[in-house]
Amino acid sequence: MSKEKTKTVLLEAGKRVFLEKGYNHAGIEAIIQAAGVPKGSFYYYFTSKEDFGLQVLDSFAECYNENFERDLGDLTLGPLDRLRRYFDSACARIQSQECRNGCLAGNLSQEMAAQSEAFRARLEEIFDGWVNRYAVVLGEAQQLGEIPPDIDVHELAEFWLNSWQGAVLRAKTIRSIVPLQTFLNVMFGLLLHVQP
């Protein structure tokens, strides 16, 4: 296995193990076993478990941003249709995992934001990036007259992210996508008046 592939395998294993057990309950040994690599490989790429955790988070955010660009950057659809498609896809993905995993950034926020300033700062940066990406699409919708001109799209984007993260947490807790469907119905139907 090439060096770059080994690192990727470790990061992917870290994502899986952190989603399943959380950061604090995920031992390096469990991560190495999940990756199927020798212990020395871990310390070749990562100086500590925190360094590894931050790189797992970066890898997760990179994948998340790729999904953003795939769905939200598709200019063949209108802005609200792009948002709806993105969140429908996210809902289907969470349902396919039986609502067990949630969102890695959300999970780590609950677990690590008060324990590690490095994690807290990186999570804040990731969430700010997501809010800004939502705000861009909502701003496009506003320019097209799909959102009233007096709405602050950045504030709406902040509310959007906060509400979605809460819905994901509830879905994980009750093992049902009902909270996600409620979120979509309220955001698109009641607030934005968009039909499914």
PDB file of C-alpha atoms in Angstrom:
ATOM      1  CA  MET A   1       0.000   0.000   0.000  1.00  0.00           C
ATOM      2  CA  SER A   2       1.389   3.421  -0.938  1.00  0.00           C
ATOM      3  CA  LYS A   3       2.094   5.981   1.781  1.00  0.00           C
ATOM      4  CA  GLU A   4      -0.674   8.315   0.596  1.00  0.00           C
ATOM      5  CA  LYS A   5      -3.144   5.421   0.396  1.00  0.00           C
ATOM      6  CA  THR A   6      -2.207   4.312   3.930  1.00  0.00           C
ATOM      7  CA  LYS A   7      -2.913   7.780   5.275  1.00  0.00           C
ATOM      8  CA  THR A   8      -6.258   7.899   3.450  1.00  0.00           C
ATOM      9  CA  VAL A   9      -7.205   4.470   4.819  1.00  0.00           C
ATOM     10  CA  LEU A  10      -6.388   5.643   8.354  1.00  0.00           C
ATOM     11  CA  LEU A  11      -8.446   8.828   7.946  1.00  0.00           C
ATOM     12  CA  GLU A  12     -11.438   6.893   6.575  1.00  0.00           C
ATOM     13  CA  ALA A  13     -11.176   4.389   9.426  1.00  0.00           C
ATOM     14  CA  GLY A  14     -11.028   7.306  11.859  1.00  0.00           C
ATOM     15  CA  LYS A  15     -14.237   8.770  10.438  1.00  0.00           C
ATOM     16  CA  ARG A  16     -16.031   5.448  10.831  1.00  0.00           C
ATOM     17  CA  VAL A  17     -14.736   4.808  14.349  1.00  0.00           C
ATOM     18  CA  PHE A  18     -15.426   8.377  15.548  1.00  0.00           C
ATOM     19  CA  LEU A  19     -18.979   8.203  14.174  1.00  0.00           C
ATOM     20  CA  GLU A  20     -19.540   4.890  15.904  1.00  0.00           C
ATOM     21  CA  LYS A  21     -17.770   5.474  19.252  1.00  0.00           C
ATOM     22  CA  GLY A  22     -17.019   9.173  19.499  1.00  0.00           C
ATOM     23  CA  TYR A  23     -13.553  10.659  19.818  1.00  0.00           C
ATOM     24  CA  ASN A  24     -12.894   9.930  23.487  1.00  0.00           C
ATOM     25  CA  HIS A  25     -13.973   6.283  23.265  1.00  0.00           C
ATOM     26  CA  ALA A  26     -12.014   5.589  20.087  1.00  0.00           C
ATOM     27  CA  GLY A  27      -8.635   4.152  20.944  1.00  0.00           C
ATOM     28  CA  ILE A  28      -5.742   4.299  18.518  1.00  0.00           C
ATOM     29  CA  GLU A  29      -5.626   0.495  18.561  1.00  0.00           C
ATOM     30  CA  ALA A  30      -9.259   0.294  17.383  1.00  0.00           C
ATOM     31  CA  ILE A  31      -8.503   2.761  14.581  1.00  0.00           C
ATOM     32  CA  ILE A  32      -5.432   0.814  13.469  1.00  0.00           C
ATOM     33  CA  GLN A  33      -7.413  -2.435  13.478  1.00  0.00           C
ATOM     34  CA  ALA A  34     -10.253  -0.830  11.496  1.00  0.00           C
ATOM     35  CA  ALA A  35      -7.696   0.448   8.978  1.00  0.00           C
ATOM     36  CA  GLY A  36      -5.790  -2.839   8.851  1.00  0.00           C
ATOM     37  CA  VAL A  37      -2.382  -1.160   9.029  1.00  0.00           C
ATOM     38  CA  PRO A  38       0.625  -1.562  11.383  1.00  0.00           C
ATOM     39  CA  LYS A  39       0.779   0.655  14.487  1.00  0.00           C
ATOM     40  CA  GLY A  40       3.912   2.383  13.232  1.00  0.00           C
ATOM     41  CA  SER A  41       1.931   3.725  10.280  1.00  0.00           C
ATOM     42  CA  PHE A  42      -0.240   5.788  12.592  1.00  0.00           C
ATOM     43  CA  TYR A  43       2.688   7.612  14.172  1.00  0.00           C
ATOM     44  CA  TYR A  44       4.383   8.076  10.816  1.00  0.00           C
ATOM     45  CA  TYR A  45       1.509  10.332   9.688  1.00  0.00           C
ATOM     46  CA  PHE A  46       0.156  11.789  12.936  1.00  0.00           C
ATOM     47  CA  THR A  47       1.953  13.277  15.915  1.00  0.00           C
ATOM     48  CA  SER A  48      -0.878  12.558  18.369  1.00  0.00           C
ATOM     49  CA  LYS A  49      -4.474  11.440  18.590  1.00  0.00           C
ATOM     50  CA  GLU A  50      -5.546  15.105  18.532  1.00  0.00           C
ATOM     51  CA  ASP A  51      -3.536  15.705  15.346  1.00  0.00           C
ATOM     52  CA  PHE A  52      -5.196  12.632  13.843  1.00  0.00           C
ATOM     53  CA  GLY A  53      -8.662  13.776  14.982  1.00  0.00           C
ATOM     54  CA  LEU A  54      -8.200  17.207  13.430  1.00  0.00           C
ATOM     55  CA  GLN A  55      -7.053  15.656  10.151  1.00  0.00           C
ATOM     56  CA  VAL A  56     -10.073  13.294  10.208  1.00  0.00           C
ATOM     57  CA  LEU A  57     -12.256  16.362  10.682  1.00  0.00           C
ATOM     58  CA  ASP A  58     -10.532  18.119   7.774  1.00  0.00           C
ATOM     59  CA  SER A  59     -11.043  15.043   5.585  1.00  0.00           C
ATOM     60  CA  PHE A  60     -14.728  14.929   6.551  1.00  0.00           C
ATOM     61  CA  ALA A  61     -15.149  18.645   5.800  1.00  0.00           C
ATOM     62  CA  GLU A  62     -13.477  18.214   2.419  1.00  0.00           C
ATOM     63  CA  CYS A  63     -15.924  15.445   1.468  1.00  0.00           C
ATOM     64  CA  TYR A  64     -18.830  17.502   2.790  1.00  0.00           C
ATOM     65  CA  ASN A  65     -17.720  20.491   0.724  1.00  0.00           C
ATOM     66  CA  GLU A  66     -17.499  18.311  -2.376  1.00  0.00           C
ATOM     67  CA  ASN A  67     -21.143  17.326  -1.817  1.00  0.00           C
ATOM     68  CA  PHE A  68     -21.988  21.011  -1.402  1.00  0.00           C
ATOM     69  CA  GLU A  69     -20.392  21.881  -4.699  1.00  0.00           C
ATOM     70  CA  ARG A  70     -21.954  18.945  -6.515  1.00  0.00           C
ATOM     71  CA  ASP A  71     -25.482  19.858  -5.429  1.00  0.00           C
ATOM     72  CA  LEU A  72     -25.365  23.572  -4.644  1.00  0.00           C
ATOM     73  CA  GLY A  73     -23.111  24.441  -7.562  1.00  0.00           C
ATOM     74  CA  ASP A  74     -25.380  22.847 -10.194  1.00  0.00           C
ATOM     75  CA  LEU A  75     -26.597  25.949 -12.002  1.00  0.00           C
ATOM     76  CA  THR A  76     -28.991  23.950 -14.166  1.00  0.00           C
ATOM     77  CA  LEU A  77     -31.390  24.181 -11.198  1.00  0.00           C
ATOM     78  CA  GLY A  78     -32.721  27.183  -9.341  1.00  0.00           C
ATOM     79  CA  PRO A  79     -31.159  28.007  -5.963  1.00  0.00           C
ATOM     80  CA  LEU A  80     -33.994  26.694  -3.779  1.00  0.00           C
ATOM     81  CA  ASP A  81     -34.250  23.539  -5.899  1.00  0.00           C
ATOM     82  CA  ARG A  82     -30.508  22.999  -5.341  1.00  0.00           C
ATOM     83  CA  LEU A  83     -30.914  23.412  -1.598  1.00  0.00           C
ATOM     84  CA  ARG A  84     -33.850  21.016  -1.577  1.00  0.00           C
ATOM     85  CA  ARG A  85     -31.925  18.418  -3.569  1.00  0.00           C
ATOM     86  CA  TYR A  86     -28.934  18.730  -1.249  1.00  0.00           C
ATOM     87  CA  PHE A  87     -31.009  18.249   1.888  1.00  0.00           C
ATOM     88  CA  ASP A  88     -33.097  15.445   0.366  1.00  0.00           C
ATOM     89  CA  SER A  89     -29.812  13.655  -0.425  1.00  0.00           C
ATOM     90  CA  ALA A  90     -28.538  14.238   3.113  1.00  0.00           C
ATOM     91  CA  CYS A  91     -31.802  12.918   4.527  1.00  0.00           C
ATOM     92  CA  ALA A  92     -31.561   9.770   2.367  1.00  0.00           C
ATOM     93  CA  ARG A  93     -27.941   9.235   3.435  1.00  0.00           C
ATOM     94  CA  ILE A  94     -28.819   9.528   7.123  1.00  0.00           C
ATOM     95  CA  GLN A  95     -31.752   7.163   6.664  1.00  0.00           C
ATOM     96  CA  SER A  96     -29.506   4.624   4.883  1.00  0.00           C
ATOM     97  CA  GLN A  97     -27.336   4.623   8.047  1.00  0.00           C
ATOM     98  CA  GLU A  98     -30.451   3.972  10.166  1.00  0.00           C
ATOM     99  CA  CYS A  99     -29.972   7.426  11.716  1.00  0.00           C
ATOM    100  CA  ARG A 100     -27.134   6.047  13.857  1.00  0.00           C
ATOM    101  CA  ASN A 101     -24.197   8.216  12.792  1.00  0.00           C
ATOM    102  CA  GLY A 102     -25.428  11.772  12.619  1.00  0.00           C
ATOM    103  CA  CYS A 103     -22.942  14.386  11.416  1.00  0.00           C
ATOM    104  CA  LEU A 104     -19.292  14.017  12.392  1.00  0.00           C
ATOM    105  CA  ALA A 105     -18.862  17.774  12.829  1.00  0.00           C
ATOM    106  CA  GLY A 106     -22.015  17.955  14.952  1.00  0.00           C
ATOM    107  CA  ASN A 107     -20.986  14.940  17.024  1.00  0.00           C
ATOM    108  CA  LEU A 108     -17.490  16.300  17.632  1.00  0.00           C
ATOM    109  CA  SER A 109     -18.908  19.724  18.511  1.00  0.00           C
ATOM    110  CA  GLN A 110     -20.942  18.182  21.299  1.00  0.00           C
ATOM    111  CA  GLU A 111     -18.056  16.062  22.499  1.00  0.00           C
ATOM    112  CA  MET A 112     -14.923  18.140  21.957  1.00  0.00           C
ATOM    113  CA  ALA A 113     -15.705  21.875  21.749  1.00  0.00           C
ATOM    114  CA  ALA A 114     -15.408  22.286  25.517  1.00  0.00           C
ATOM    115  CA  GLN A 115     -12.376  19.980  25.807  1.00  0.00           C
ATOM    116  CA  SER A 116     -10.054  21.162  23.043  1.00  0.00           C
ATOM    117  CA  GLU A 117      -9.551  24.687  21.772  1.00  0.00           C
ATOM    118  CA  ALA A 118      -8.025  23.266  18.575  1.00  0.00           C
ATOM    119  CA  PHE A 119     -11.173  21.236  17.884  1.00  0.00           C
ATOM    120  CA  ARG A 120     -13.472  24.110  18.851  1.00  0.00           C
ATOM    121  CA  ALA A 121     -11.714  26.551  16.530  1.00  0.00           C
ATOM    122  CA  ARG A 122     -11.640  24.123  13.604  1.00  0.00           C
ATOM    123  CA  LEU A 123     -15.308  23.209  14.067  1.00  0.00           C
ATOM    124  CA  GLU A 124     -16.259  26.885  14.189  1.00  0.00           C
ATOM    125  CA  GLU A 125     -14.349  27.446  10.946  1.00  0.00           C
ATOM    126  CA  ILE A 126     -16.129  24.514   9.268  1.00  0.00           C
ATOM    127  CA  PHE A 127     -19.579  25.630  10.408  1.00  0.00           C
ATOM    128  CA  ASP A 128     -18.882  29.230   9.340  1.00  0.00           C
ATOM    129  CA  GLY A 129     -17.949  27.920   5.891  1.00  0.00           C
ATOM    130  CA  TRP A 130     -21.222  26.015   5.664  1.00  0.00           C
ATOM    131  CA  VAL A 131     -23.245  29.052   6.763  1.00  0.00           C
ATOM    132  CA  ASN A 132     -21.503  31.166   4.137  1.00  0.00           C
ATOM    133  CA  ARG A 133     -22.223  28.564   1.445  1.00  0.00           C
ATOM    134  CA  TYR A 134     -25.918  28.461   2.371  1.00  0.00           C
ATOM    135  CA  ALA A 135     -25.990  32.269   2.392  1.00  0.00           C
ATOM    136  CA  VAL A 136     -24.638  32.405  -1.162  1.00  0.00           C
ATOM    137  CA  VAL A 137     -27.418  30.145  -2.453  1.00  0.00           C
ATOM    138  CA  LEU A 138     -30.070  31.945  -0.413  1.00  0.00           C
ATOM    139  CA  GLY A 139     -28.742  35.246  -1.762  1.00  0.00           C
ATOM    140  CA  GLU A 140     -29.177  33.926  -5.305  1.00  0.00           C
ATOM    141  CA  ALA A 141     -32.762  32.986  -4.452  1.00  0.00           C
ATOM    142  CA  GLN A 142     -33.320  36.463  -3.039  1.00  0.00           C
ATOM    143  CA  GLN A 143     -32.010  38.092  -6.228  1.00  0.00           C
ATOM    144  CA  LEU A 144     -34.527  36.001  -8.183  1.00  0.00           C
ATOM    145  CA  GLY A 145     -37.360  37.171  -5.925  1.00  0.00           C
ATOM    146  CA  GLU A 146     -37.825  33.738  -4.331  1.00  0.00           C
ATOM    147  CA  ILE A 147     -37.004  35.116  -0.860  1.00  0.00           C
ATOM    148  CA  PRO A 148     -38.297  38.499   0.360  1.00  0.00           C
ATOM    149  CA  PRO A 149     -35.734  41.304   0.036  1.00  0.00           C
ATOM    150  CA  ASP A 150     -35.953  42.281   3.718  1.00  0.00           C
ATOM    151  CA  ILE A 151     -34.644  38.901   4.953  1.00  0.00           C
ATOM    152  CA  ASP A 152     -31.007  38.810   6.052  1.00  0.00           C
ATOM    153  CA  VAL A 153     -29.805  35.752   4.114  1.00  0.00           C
ATOM    154  CA  HIS A 154     -26.774  35.289   6.343  1.00  0.00           C
ATOM    155  CA  GLU A 155     -28.976  35.184   9.430  1.00  0.00           C
ATOM    156  CA  LEU A 156     -31.325  32.775   7.641  1.00  0.00           C
ATOM    157  CA  ALA A 157     -28.333  30.599   6.718  1.00  0.00           C
ATOM    158  CA  GLU A 158     -27.201  30.579  10.365  1.00  0.00           C
ATOM    159  CA  PHE A 159     -30.696  29.565  11.470  1.00  0.00           C
ATOM    160  CA  TRP A 160     -30.733  26.935   8.733  1.00  0.00           C
ATOM    161  CA  LEU A 161     -27.526  25.277   9.906  1.00  0.00           C
ATOM    162  CA  ASN A 162     -28.485  25.431  13.576  1.00  0.00           C
ATOM    163  CA  SER A 163     -31.911  23.927  12.882  1.00  0.00           C
ATOM    164  CA  TRP A 164     -30.517  21.199  10.628  1.00  0.00           C
ATOM    165  CA  GLN A 165     -27.888  20.178  13.190  1.00  0.00           C
ATOM    166  CA  GLY A 166     -30.620  19.988  15.836  1.00  0.00           C
ATOM    167  CA  ALA A 167     -32.793  17.868  13.541  1.00  0.00           C
ATOM    168  CA  VAL A 168     -29.869  15.519  12.857  1.00  0.00           C
ATOM    169  CA  LEU A 169     -29.291  15.157  16.603  1.00  0.00           C
ATOM    170  CA  ARG A 170     -32.976  14.365  17.165  1.00  0.00           C
ATOM    171  CA  ALA A 171     -32.999  11.880  14.261  1.00  0.00           C
ATOM    172  CA  LYS A 172     -30.012  10.134  15.806  1.00  0.00           C
ATOM    173  CA  THR A 173     -31.699  10.082  19.217  1.00  0.00           C
ATOM    174  CA  ILE A 174     -35.020   8.614  18.055  1.00  0.00           C
ATOM    175  CA  ARG A 175     -33.545   6.638  15.121  1.00  0.00           C
ATOM    176  CA  SER A 176     -36.001   8.145  12.679  1.00  0.00           C
ATOM    177  CA  ILE A 177     -35.846  10.709   9.885  1.00  0.00           C
ATOM    178  CA  VAL A 178     -39.068  12.344  11.107  1.00  0.00           C
ATOM    179  CA  PRO A 179     -37.152  15.338  12.609  1.00  0.00           C
ATOM    180  CA  LEU A 180     -35.363  15.805   9.274  1.00  0.00           C
ATOM    181  CA  GLN A 181     -38.658  15.694   7.380  1.00  0.00           C
ATOM    182  CA  THR A 182     -40.124  18.214   9.835  1.00  0.00           C
ATOM    183  CA  PHE A 183     -37.127  20.483   9.246  1.00  0.00           C
ATOM    184  CA  LEU A 184     -37.580  20.268   5.462  1.00  0.00           C
ATOM    185  CA  ASN A 185     -41.348  20.833   5.669  1.00  0.00           C
ATOM    186  CA  VAL A 186     -40.941  23.924   7.865  1.00  0.00           C
ATOM    187  CA  MET A 187     -37.987  25.440   6.002  1.00  0.00           C
ATOM    188  CA  PHE A 188     -39.295  24.913   2.501  1.00  0.00           C
ATOM    189  CA  GLY A 189     -43.050  24.836   3.044  1.00  0.00           C
ATOM    190  CA  LEU A 190     -43.710  27.325   5.838  1.00  0.00           C
ATOM    191  CA  LEU A 191     -40.747  29.697   5.620  1.00  0.00           C
ATOM    192  CA  LEU A 192     -39.880  29.673   1.930  1.00  0.00           C
ATOM    193  CA  HIS A 193     -43.267  28.557   0.535  1.00  0.00           C
ATOM    194  CA  VAL A 194     -41.723  26.017  -1.823  1.00  0.00           C
ATOM    195  CA  GLN A 195     -43.705  22.895  -2.686  1.00  0.00           C
ATOM    196  CA  PRO A 196     -41.877  19.537  -2.390  1.00  0.00           C
TER     197      PRO A 196
END
